[in-house]
Short mmCIF file of C-alpha atoms and ligand atoms in Angstrom, two decimals:
data_model
loop_
_atom_site.label_atom_id
_atom_site.label_comp_id
_atom_site.label_asym_id
_atom_site.label_seq_id
_atom_site.Cartn_x
_atom_site.Cartn_y
_atom_site.Cartn_z
CA MET A 25 -14.02 -36.38 182.53
CA SER A 26 -13.88 -40.11 182.33
CA LYS A 27 -16.44 -43.10 183.06
CA ILE A 28 -15.15 -45.43 185.68
CA CYS A 29 -16.02 -48.49 187.42
CA VAL A 30 -14.44 -49.65 190.66
CA ILE A 31 -14.89 -53.09 191.80
CA GLY A 32 -14.87 -53.64 195.50
CA THR A 33 -15.78 -51.09 198.05
CA GLY A 34 -13.11 -51.82 200.88
CA TYR A 35 -10.52 -49.59 201.79
CA VAL A 36 -8.95 -48.84 198.62
CA GLY A 37 -11.74 -49.15 196.35
CA LEU A 38 -13.96 -46.86 198.07
CA VAL A 39 -11.21 -44.32 198.63
CA THR A 40 -10.18 -44.68 194.75
CA GLY A 41 -13.79 -44.08 193.72
CA VAL A 42 -14.85 -41.18 195.77
CA CYS A 43 -11.40 -39.38 195.02
CA PHE A 44 -11.85 -40.01 191.23
CA ALA A 45 -15.29 -38.81 191.32
CA ASP A 46 -14.25 -35.65 193.13
CA LEU A 47 -11.41 -35.11 190.43
CA GLY A 48 -14.64 -34.84 188.12
CA ASN A 49 -15.09 -38.20 186.82
CA GLU A 50 -18.31 -40.29 186.75
CA VAL A 51 -17.68 -43.21 188.92
CA THR A 52 -19.54 -46.14 189.96
CA CYS A 53 -18.46 -48.60 192.72
CA LEU A 54 -19.28 -52.08 192.70
CA ASP A 55 -19.51 -54.67 195.44
CA VAL A 56 -21.11 -57.99 195.39
CA ASP A 57 -22.10 -57.48 199.19
CA GLN A 58 -25.80 -56.28 198.90
CA SER A 59 -25.91 -54.97 202.56
CA ARG A 60 -22.60 -52.88 202.22
CA ILE A 61 -23.92 -51.28 199.10
CA GLU A 62 -27.26 -50.56 200.64
CA ARG A 63 -25.67 -48.97 203.49
CA LEU A 64 -23.38 -46.75 201.23
CA LYS A 65 -26.42 -45.50 199.53
CA GLN A 66 -27.77 -44.38 202.77
CA GLY A 67 -24.62 -42.69 203.40
CA ILE A 68 -23.35 -45.29 205.92
CA MET A 69 -19.48 -45.90 205.47
CA PRO A 70 -18.21 -49.35 206.12
CA ILE A 71 -14.98 -48.38 207.46
CA TYR A 72 -13.72 -45.38 209.55
CA GLU A 73 -11.64 -42.89 207.65
CA PRO A 74 -11.40 -39.18 208.36
CA GLY A 75 -13.15 -37.32 205.75
CA LEU A 76 -14.50 -40.01 203.68
CA GLU A 77 -18.20 -39.61 204.68
CA GLN A 78 -18.44 -36.08 203.77
CA LEU A 79 -16.53 -36.54 200.41
CA VAL A 80 -18.84 -39.47 199.57
CA SER A 81 -22.08 -37.59 200.20
CA GLN A 82 -20.78 -34.44 198.28
CA ASN A 83 -19.64 -36.54 195.16
CA VAL A 84 -23.13 -38.76 195.39
CA ARG A 85 -25.21 -35.43 195.59
CA ALA A 86 -23.24 -33.97 192.58
CA GLY A 87 -24.19 -36.79 190.54
CA ARG A 88 -20.66 -38.02 190.07
CA LEU A 89 -20.67 -41.17 192.37
CA ALA A 90 -23.02 -44.10 192.44
CA PHE A 91 -23.04 -47.53 193.96
CA THR A 92 -24.26 -50.78 192.95
CA THR A 93 -24.05 -54.56 192.91
CA ASP A 94 -24.86 -54.96 189.40
CA TYR A 95 -21.95 -55.43 187.07
CA ARG A 96 -23.90 -54.48 183.83
CA GLN A 97 -24.91 -51.16 185.33
CA ALA A 98 -21.39 -50.65 186.64
CA LEU A 99 -19.54 -51.47 183.20
CA ASP A 100 -22.18 -49.77 180.87
CA GLY A 101 -20.19 -47.43 178.97
CA ALA A 102 -17.19 -47.58 181.38
CA GLU A 103 -13.60 -46.95 179.91
CA PHE A 104 -11.69 -48.07 183.04
CA ALA A 105 -12.50 -50.83 185.54
CA PHE A 106 -10.48 -50.64 188.66
CA ILE A 107 -10.23 -54.06 190.38
CA ALA A 108 -9.73 -53.28 194.20
CA VAL A 109 -10.94 -56.11 196.00
CA GLY A 110 -9.21 -57.80 198.98
CA THR A 111 -6.27 -60.28 198.53
CA PRO A 112 -6.07 -61.86 202.07
CA SER A 113 -3.34 -64.12 203.35
CA GLY A 114 -3.87 -67.95 202.26
CA VAL A 115 -2.73 -70.88 204.55
CA ASP A 116 1.12 -70.58 203.55
CA GLY A 117 1.19 -66.52 203.42
CA GLU A 118 0.59 -66.54 199.60
CA ALA A 119 -1.87 -63.92 198.66
CA ASP A 120 -5.41 -65.34 198.11
CA LEU A 121 -6.56 -64.30 194.71
CA GLN A 122 -10.07 -65.79 194.81
CA TYR A 123 -11.71 -62.15 194.62
CA VAL A 124 -9.65 -60.84 191.74
CA ARG A 125 -10.45 -64.10 189.76
CA MET A 126 -14.08 -63.38 190.35
CA ALA A 127 -13.90 -59.68 189.15
CA ALA A 128 -11.80 -60.62 186.18
CA GLU A 129 -14.37 -63.20 185.30
CA ALA A 130 -17.21 -61.15 185.69
CA ILE A 131 -15.81 -58.40 183.41
CA ALA A 132 -14.90 -61.21 180.99
CA ASP A 133 -18.72 -62.09 181.07
CA ILE A 134 -20.22 -58.55 180.91
CA ALA A 135 -17.93 -56.02 179.37
CA GLN A 136 -18.41 -54.74 175.66
CA GLY A 137 -16.18 -52.67 173.46
CA TYR A 138 -12.86 -51.44 174.80
CA LEU A 139 -12.01 -51.58 178.20
CA ILE A 140 -8.72 -50.62 180.30
CA ILE A 141 -8.66 -52.85 183.35
CA VAL A 142 -6.65 -51.44 186.14
CA ASN A 143 -5.44 -53.54 188.94
CA LYS A 144 -5.11 -51.91 192.37
CA SER A 145 -5.25 -54.86 194.60
CA THR A 146 -2.03 -55.77 195.76
CA VAL A 147 -1.38 -59.02 193.97
CA PRO A 148 1.73 -61.46 193.31
CA VAL A 149 4.07 -60.45 190.50
CA GLY A 150 2.61 -62.01 187.38
CA THR A 151 -1.14 -61.61 188.33
CA GLY A 152 -1.67 -58.80 185.53
CA ASP A 153 -0.82 -61.64 182.87
CA TRP A 154 -2.93 -64.04 184.69
CA ILE A 155 -6.04 -61.57 184.60
CA THR A 156 -5.21 -61.34 180.71
CA ASP A 157 -5.46 -65.06 180.40
CA ILE A 158 -8.45 -65.47 182.60
CA ILE A 159 -10.46 -62.76 180.55
CA ARG A 160 -9.16 -64.31 177.00
CA ARG A 161 -10.02 -67.93 177.95
CA ARG A 162 -13.47 -67.19 179.07
CA ARG A 163 -14.24 -64.74 176.20
CA ASN A 164 -12.96 -67.23 173.69
CA GLY A 165 -16.30 -68.62 172.61
CA THR A 166 -19.00 -67.65 170.56
CA ARG A 167 -19.26 -64.07 171.88
CA PRO A 168 -17.54 -61.15 170.29
CA LEU A 169 -14.16 -60.60 171.23
CA LEU A 170 -13.48 -58.25 174.12
CA GLN A 171 -10.81 -55.41 173.41
CA PHE A 172 -9.06 -54.81 176.73
CA SER A 173 -5.73 -54.11 178.09
CA VAL A 174 -4.46 -54.65 181.76
CA VAL A 175 -2.66 -52.17 183.84
CA SER A 176 -1.22 -52.31 187.19
CA ASN A 177 -1.66 -49.36 189.45
CA PRO A 178 -0.60 -50.19 193.04
CA GLU A 179 -2.18 -48.15 195.85
CA PHE A 180 -0.02 -46.56 198.50
CA LEU A 181 -2.91 -45.39 200.80
CA ARG A 182 -2.19 -45.38 204.63
CA GLU A 183 -5.38 -46.05 206.62
CA GLY A 184 -6.17 -42.67 208.30
CA SER A 185 -4.71 -40.24 205.94
CA ALA A 186 -5.96 -42.18 202.67
CA ILE A 187 -7.68 -39.35 200.98
CA ASN A 188 -4.69 -36.97 201.51
CA ASP A 189 -2.60 -39.77 200.19
CA PHE A 190 -4.67 -40.25 197.20
CA MET A 191 -4.85 -36.37 196.52
CA TYR A 192 -1.06 -35.75 197.05
CA PRO A 193 0.81 -38.84 196.14
CA ASP A 194 4.63 -38.81 196.29
CA ARG A 195 4.24 -40.80 192.97
CA VAL A 196 1.76 -42.89 190.81
CA VAL A 197 3.23 -46.45 189.48
CA LEU A 198 1.54 -47.78 186.03
CA GLY A 199 2.64 -50.92 184.58
CA SER A 200 1.52 -52.37 181.40
CA THR A 201 2.41 -54.03 178.49
CA ASP A 202 0.26 -51.63 176.53
CA ARG A 203 1.92 -48.45 176.89
CA GLN A 204 -1.18 -46.35 175.27
CA ALA A 205 -3.44 -47.70 178.01
CA ALA A 206 -0.95 -47.03 180.62
CA SER A 207 -0.78 -43.38 179.28
CA LYS A 208 -4.38 -43.24 179.22
CA VAL A 209 -4.59 -44.16 182.96
CA ALA A 210 -1.74 -41.72 183.39
CA GLU A 211 -4.29 -39.08 182.24
CA LEU A 212 -6.61 -39.73 185.25
CA TYR A 213 -3.75 -38.45 187.61
CA VAL A 214 -2.18 -35.64 185.81
CA SER A 215 -4.07 -32.97 187.67
CA LEU A 216 -2.33 -34.27 190.79
CA ARG A 217 0.85 -33.00 189.57
CA CYS A 218 2.92 -35.75 190.93
CA PRO A 219 5.92 -38.13 189.24
CA ILE A 220 3.99 -40.61 187.11
CA LEU A 221 6.18 -43.77 186.54
CA ILE A 222 5.46 -46.07 183.46
CA THR A 223 7.00 -49.26 183.65
CA ASP A 224 6.02 -52.87 182.73
CA LEU A 225 3.46 -54.93 184.65
CA ARG A 226 5.66 -57.00 186.69
CA THR A 227 7.95 -54.22 187.72
CA ALA A 228 4.74 -52.01 188.80
CA GLU A 229 3.45 -55.13 190.70
CA MET A 230 6.93 -55.52 192.35
CA ILE A 231 7.08 -51.93 193.16
CA LYS A 232 4.17 -52.07 195.55
CA TYR A 233 5.83 -55.29 197.58
CA ALA A 234 9.29 -53.71 197.75
CA SER A 235 8.01 -50.54 199.07
CA ASN A 236 5.91 -52.08 201.73
CA ALA A 237 8.55 -54.53 202.71
CA PHE A 238 11.28 -51.69 202.54
CA LEU A 239 8.93 -49.67 205.11
CA ALA A 240 8.44 -52.71 207.33
CA THR A 241 12.15 -53.33 207.35
CA ARG A 242 12.99 -49.80 208.44
CA ILE A 243 10.47 -50.28 211.37
CA SER A 244 12.10 -53.77 212.51
CA PHE A 245 15.52 -52.37 212.00
CA ILE A 246 14.64 -49.38 214.45
CA ASN A 247 13.05 -51.89 216.81
CA GLU A 248 16.13 -54.03 216.83
CA ILE A 249 18.54 -50.98 217.55
CA ALA A 250 15.76 -49.98 220.25
CA ASN A 251 16.31 -53.24 222.01
CA ILE A 252 20.12 -53.00 221.69
CA CYS A 253 20.06 -49.43 223.08
CA GLU A 254 17.88 -50.47 226.21
CA GLU A 255 20.94 -52.92 226.89
CA LEU A 256 23.59 -50.33 226.18
CA GLY A 257 21.89 -47.17 227.80
CA ALA A 258 21.20 -45.22 224.94
CA ASP A 259 17.79 -43.46 223.74
CA VAL A 260 16.47 -44.84 220.38
CA GLN A 261 14.42 -41.62 219.82
CA GLU A 262 17.67 -39.54 219.74
CA VAL A 263 19.26 -42.19 217.83
CA ALA A 264 16.48 -42.00 215.26
CA LEU A 265 16.58 -38.30 215.28
CA GLY A 266 20.31 -38.27 214.72
CA MET A 267 20.08 -40.88 211.80
CA GLY A 268 16.98 -39.06 210.22
CA TYR A 269 19.09 -35.82 209.52
CA ASP A 270 21.05 -37.79 206.96
CA LYS A 271 19.42 -37.07 203.79
CA ARG A 272 20.16 -40.65 202.48
CA ILE A 273 18.34 -42.09 205.76
CA GLY A 274 15.60 -39.69 206.42
CA PRO A 275 13.25 -39.43 209.29
CA ALA A 276 10.20 -41.22 208.47
CA PHE A 277 9.36 -44.80 209.65
CA LEU A 278 11.83 -44.79 212.23
CA ASP A 279 9.74 -44.86 215.41
CA ALA A 280 10.62 -47.75 217.73
CA GLY A 281 7.40 -49.48 219.28
CA LEU A 282 5.46 -52.71 219.37
CA GLY A 283 6.13 -53.18 215.59
CA TRP A 284 4.00 -52.91 212.69
CA GLY A 285 0.57 -54.47 212.04
CA GLY A 286 -2.28 -53.51 209.75
CA SER A 287 -4.13 -54.99 206.62
CA CYS A 288 -0.97 -54.28 204.50
CA PHE A 289 2.67 -54.76 205.98
CA PRO A 290 2.17 -58.39 207.52
CA LYS A 291 0.31 -59.62 204.66
CA ASP A 292 2.58 -58.15 201.94
CA VAL A 293 6.02 -59.18 203.44
CA LYS A 294 4.51 -62.70 204.02
CA ALA A 295 3.45 -62.99 200.43
CA LEU A 296 6.76 -61.52 199.02
CA ALA A 297 8.76 -63.93 201.02
CA HIS A 298 6.27 -66.73 199.77
CA MET A 299 6.85 -65.77 196.10
CA ALA A 300 10.64 -65.62 196.72
CA VAL A 301 10.69 -69.25 198.18
CA LEU A 302 8.50 -70.48 195.46
CA HIS A 303 11.02 -69.24 192.99
CA GLY A 304 14.06 -70.65 194.71
CA THR A 305 15.47 -67.88 196.45
CA GLN A 306 16.00 -67.44 200.14
CA PRO A 307 14.59 -64.14 201.57
CA GLN A 308 16.73 -64.32 204.67
CA LEU A 309 16.23 -60.47 205.34
CA LEU A 310 12.36 -60.53 204.88
CA GLN A 311 12.34 -63.56 207.42
CA ALA A 312 14.16 -61.53 210.10
CA VAL A 313 11.89 -58.48 209.34
CA MET A 314 8.93 -60.68 210.23
CA GLU A 315 10.61 -62.41 213.14
CA ILE A 316 11.88 -59.10 214.89
CA ASN A 317 8.08 -57.89 214.59
CA ARG A 318 6.78 -61.04 216.25
CA ASN A 319 9.35 -60.69 219.20
CA GLN A 320 8.70 -57.13 219.64
CA ARG A 321 5.39 -57.96 221.30
CA ARG A 322 6.88 -60.96 223.14
CA ARG A 323 9.42 -58.61 224.65
CA VAL A 324 6.70 -56.78 226.47
CA VAL A 325 5.34 -59.77 228.02
CA TYR A 326 8.92 -60.48 229.22
CA LYS A 327 9.18 -57.03 230.60
CA LEU A 328 6.03 -57.34 232.45
CA ARG A 329 6.67 -60.53 233.64
CA LYS A 330 9.93 -59.41 235.07
CA ALA A 331 8.34 -56.42 236.89
CA LEU A 332 5.66 -58.31 238.24
CA ASN A 333 7.28 -61.70 238.96
CA ASN A 334 4.69 -63.68 237.43
CA LEU A 335 1.53 -62.64 235.46
CA ASP A 336 -1.07 -65.15 236.68
CA GLU A 337 -4.30 -63.18 237.68
CA LYS A 338 -2.51 -59.77 237.25
CA ILE A 339 -4.61 -57.00 236.00
CA ILE A 340 -3.10 -55.45 232.95
CA GLY A 341 -4.75 -52.45 231.38
CA ILE A 342 -4.21 -51.78 227.60
CA LEU A 343 -4.65 -48.39 226.06
CA GLY A 344 -5.36 -48.67 222.37
CA LEU A 345 -6.49 -51.69 220.14
CA SER A 346 -6.32 -50.52 216.65
CA PHE A 347 -3.04 -51.17 215.17
CA LYS A 348 -2.31 -47.50 214.66
CA PRO A 349 -4.19 -44.13 215.51
CA ASN A 350 -6.92 -42.76 213.61
CA THR A 351 -8.51 -46.08 212.37
CA ASP A 352 -10.69 -48.59 213.84
CA ASP A 353 -8.85 -51.28 212.27
CA ILE A 354 -7.51 -54.07 214.58
CA ARG A 355 -5.92 -56.58 211.69
CA GLU A 356 -2.61 -57.85 212.86
CA ALA A 357 -2.65 -55.03 215.69
CA PRO A 358 0.13 -55.27 218.19
CA ALA A 359 -2.20 -54.82 221.07
CA ILE A 360 -4.31 -57.94 220.00
CA ASP A 361 -1.33 -60.13 219.89
CA LEU A 362 -0.10 -58.76 223.24
CA ILE A 363 -3.37 -59.56 224.85
CA HIS A 364 -3.48 -63.09 223.44
CA LEU A 365 0.10 -63.67 225.05
CA LEU A 366 -0.67 -62.03 228.35
CA GLN A 367 -4.00 -63.98 228.50
CA ASN A 368 -2.03 -67.41 227.84
CA GLU A 369 0.07 -66.48 230.99
CA GLY A 370 -3.02 -65.90 233.37
CA ALA A 371 -3.14 -62.12 233.12
CA ILE A 372 -6.76 -60.50 233.42
CA ILE A 373 -7.09 -57.84 230.76
CA GLN A 374 -9.01 -54.57 230.54
CA ALA A 375 -8.81 -52.22 227.51
CA TYR A 376 -10.27 -49.06 225.90
CA ASP A 377 -9.83 -47.71 222.46
CA PRO A 378 -11.42 -44.49 220.83
CA GLN A 379 -12.48 -46.20 217.91
CA ALA A 380 -11.86 -49.79 217.64
CA MET A 381 -14.19 -51.33 220.49
CA GLU A 382 -16.80 -52.51 218.28
CA ASN A 383 -14.10 -54.39 216.21
CA ALA A 384 -12.33 -55.70 219.39
CA ARG A 385 -15.63 -56.88 220.78
CA GLN A 386 -15.84 -59.27 217.68
CA VAL A 387 -12.22 -60.89 218.18
CA LEU A 388 -11.26 -60.64 221.94
CA LYS A 389 -12.63 -63.17 224.57
CA ARG A 390 -12.65 -62.72 228.28
CA VAL A 391 -11.37 -58.83 228.13
CA LYS A 392 -12.99 -56.21 229.99
CA LEU A 393 -13.87 -53.35 227.40
CA CYS A 394 -13.81 -49.98 229.45
CA GLU A 395 -15.51 -46.60 228.92
CA THR A 396 -12.28 -44.41 229.64
CA PRO A 397 -8.62 -44.84 230.05
CA TYR A 398 -9.28 -44.08 233.97
CA GLU A 399 -11.35 -47.27 234.06
CA VAL A 400 -8.54 -49.22 232.24
CA ALA A 401 -6.22 -48.04 235.03
CA GLN A 402 -8.51 -48.84 237.89
CA GLY A 403 -6.88 -51.68 240.16
CA ALA A 404 -4.46 -52.58 237.27
CA ASP A 405 -0.85 -53.93 238.20
CA ALA A 406 0.44 -52.27 234.89
CA LEU A 407 -0.84 -50.18 232.26
CA VAL A 408 0.63 -50.84 228.76
CA LEU A 409 0.15 -48.13 225.85
CA ALA A 410 -0.17 -50.05 222.61
CA THR A 411 -1.52 -47.39 220.22
CA GLU A 412 -0.35 -43.52 220.36
CA TRP A 413 -3.72 -42.06 219.93
CA ASN A 414 -3.92 -38.13 220.49
CA GLU A 415 -6.27 -38.46 223.63
CA PHE A 416 -3.72 -40.54 225.37
CA LYS A 417 -1.08 -37.78 225.19
CA GLN A 418 -2.36 -35.85 228.08
CA LEU A 419 -3.84 -38.22 230.56
CA ASP A 420 -4.29 -37.11 234.15
CA PHE A 421 -1.47 -39.11 235.63
CA GLU A 422 -1.94 -38.41 239.27
CA ARG A 423 -5.34 -39.88 238.87
CA ILE A 424 -3.97 -42.82 237.14
CA TYR A 425 -1.51 -43.39 240.02
CA GLN A 426 -4.25 -43.22 242.62
CA LEU A 427 -6.27 -45.73 240.59
CA MET A 428 -3.71 -48.28 239.85
CA ARG A 429 -2.91 -51.40 242.31
CA GLN A 430 0.77 -51.07 241.10
CA PRO A 431 2.34 -47.96 239.37
CA ILE A 432 3.77 -49.57 236.36
CA ILE A 433 3.81 -48.23 232.94
CA MET A 434 4.79 -49.73 229.64
CA ASP A 435 4.86 -47.18 226.97
CA GLY A 436 4.77 -49.44 224.08
CA ARG A 437 4.96 -46.41 221.57
CA ASN A 438 7.40 -43.82 223.62
CA LEU A 439 4.35 -41.41 223.66
CA TRP A 440 5.14 -40.02 227.49
CA ASN A 441 8.00 -38.17 228.75
CA PRO A 442 9.52 -40.72 231.44
CA GLU A 443 10.94 -38.24 233.99
CA PRO A 444 7.74 -36.64 235.32
CA LEU A 445 6.20 -40.07 235.48
CA ARG A 446 9.08 -41.32 237.44
CA SER A 447 9.05 -38.55 239.69
CA MET A 448 5.36 -39.21 240.44
CA GLY A 449 6.50 -42.72 241.54
CA PHE A 450 5.64 -44.62 238.53
CA THR A 451 7.83 -47.60 237.13
CA TYR A 452 8.14 -46.62 233.46
CA PHE A 453 9.34 -48.78 230.88
CA GLY A 454 9.46 -47.35 227.06
CA VAL A 455 10.87 -48.91 224.10
CA GLY A 456 14.53 -48.41 223.68
CA ARG A 457 14.77 -45.57 226.06
CA GLY A 458 17.95 -47.06 227.96
CA ALA A 459 19.46 -43.58 228.60
CA ASN A 460 19.08 -41.89 231.67
CA ASN A 461 22.00 -39.53 231.28
CA HIS A 462 20.59 -37.31 228.29
CA ILE A 463 18.64 -34.74 230.05
CA ASN A 464 20.60 -31.71 229.21
CA ASN A 465 22.12 -32.96 225.84
CA HIS A 466 20.89 -30.03 223.80
CA GLN A 467 22.99 -27.94 225.99
CA PRO A 468 27.03 -27.77 224.76
CA GLU A 469 29.33 -29.09 227.05
CA THR A 470 31.21 -26.52 229.02
C1 UDX B 501 0.77 -48.92 204.75
C2 UDX B 501 1.63 -48.21 203.98
O1 UDX B 501 2.28 -47.12 204.39
C3 UDX B 501 0.83 -47.87 202.62
O2 UDX B 501 1.51 -47.14 201.59
C4 UDX B 501 0.33 -48.97 202.02
O3 UDX B 501 -0.59 -48.80 200.89
C5 UDX B 501 -0.57 -49.81 202.99
O4 UDX B 501 0.21 -50.31 204.21
P1 UDX B 501 -1.00 -48.60 206.68
O5 UDX B 501 -1.02 -50.19 207.08
O6 UDX B 501 -2.21 -47.74 206.91
O7 UDX B 501 -0.18 -48.29 205.32
O8 UDX B 501 0.06 -47.84 207.94
P2 UDX B 501 1.27 -47.18 208.10
O9 UDX B 501 0.98 -45.94 208.36
O10 UDX B 501 2.18 -47.44 207.15
O11 UDX B 501 1.83 -48.08 209.57
C6 UDX B 501 1.91 -49.45 209.42
C7 UDX B 501 2.30 -49.98 210.68
O12 UDX B 501 3.83 -49.54 211.24
C8 UDX B 501 1.62 -49.51 211.96
O13 UDX B 501 1.20 -50.68 212.74
C9 UDX B 501 2.22 -48.28 212.56
O14 UDX B 501 1.89 -48.34 213.92
C10 UDX B 501 3.71 -49.13 212.37
N1 UDX B 501 4.73 -47.93 212.31
C11 UDX B 501 4.87 -47.05 211.54
C12 UDX B 501 5.86 -48.14 213.32
O15 UDX B 501 5.84 -49.00 214.12
N2 UDX B 501 6.85 -46.99 213.32
C13 UDX B 501 6.98 -46.31 212.51
O16 UDX B 501 7.89 -45.44 212.49
C14 UDX B 501 5.86 -46.26 211.29
#
């Protein structure tokens, strides 16, 4: 059992804190946002994440998890301080480190004895050294020296399955100039029985960026293939299937669609490209990966414009607003970009999402937020599926057909089977589903 302080109760901080508590440690989660901490003390979660609320309440009741805004209380007796604060994109795409700096300064001002500072926030390569400098400089006064080591421990948590990803990781990455400190952090993870890679600080920081950029690249790659498939009459889903059986390629992250969004990929790819340029290299692939992603949204607008002649005063229904299913997060969500692009061409938007309506209300203007998918279809000239929520899988399409003004479906996640929809009379567009000739392709040719 170790005593751990986690700074930041966002996605990463909260999940990390509660999971370490669940593994038997004594954890205090700190945030400077008073109202967030008050709500957490009442059991109200700041984010929607399956299983989180229950795990928090279990661990609070067991006395292993507490919340505070007071650094003194959080750091009292702590052996580890995890920094898990936000690193939003700055104006040029660089990671904004002001919250990391604030956390490092607070540690420098308050910590005593020996502390292992573990950085979980996604930060530019070199930030671990920068944190060390900040603390040394600030502590370099009359006060007793602080004994500390900095370890980088990037997170690989996906929204919607964050607790599972923490408890069953593919790997844990630790980087430090102090190998002993990294080994101590490794002990916190030993019970998870996964590969633990111990490396230097900068390499660990780079592993995080390289991993996310690679996953984003796979998605942009398959989206580019999808667009070519459409033109050449091939089906991208089967292309991905055929590619994925190759063990060197693997099947994951090859779903063509409206592109990647969320709080990580857009920010991290941009930040990596920014770092590369700053240090004199030309990140051509990363630039293309980002551009393909932007264009994937524009392509939908192009398809709809072509189908409807023009979009002015056309009613477009959008199903799904979150950047992916099982989250209420709409940061960089394809649906939000798409809505803005469609509105620019004069379209009237009505939309529905199972979880993200409240967040959408804050950022969307002139959008009718509906109660059900059927209300979205009512009077619509086209229906666009932007997020593949489970509840959209089995819709009553006969009813939708009756409700729509024009029966046009743009399936941005290839969720539905085109054939029955087409025979009902819908005009169906998917992403990269160019083939009309593969219906019996599992039958051997005779
Ligand atoms: C990601 C990383 O997976 C995680 O390791 C990291 O720590 C944080 O960023 P997350 O942003 O929660 O996690 O979402 P993820 O499930 O990875 O999906 C990212 C985006 O890619 C979503 O918009 C999703 O719709 C899109 N996606 C994913 C595709 O378009 N096709 C795919 O095949 C997979």
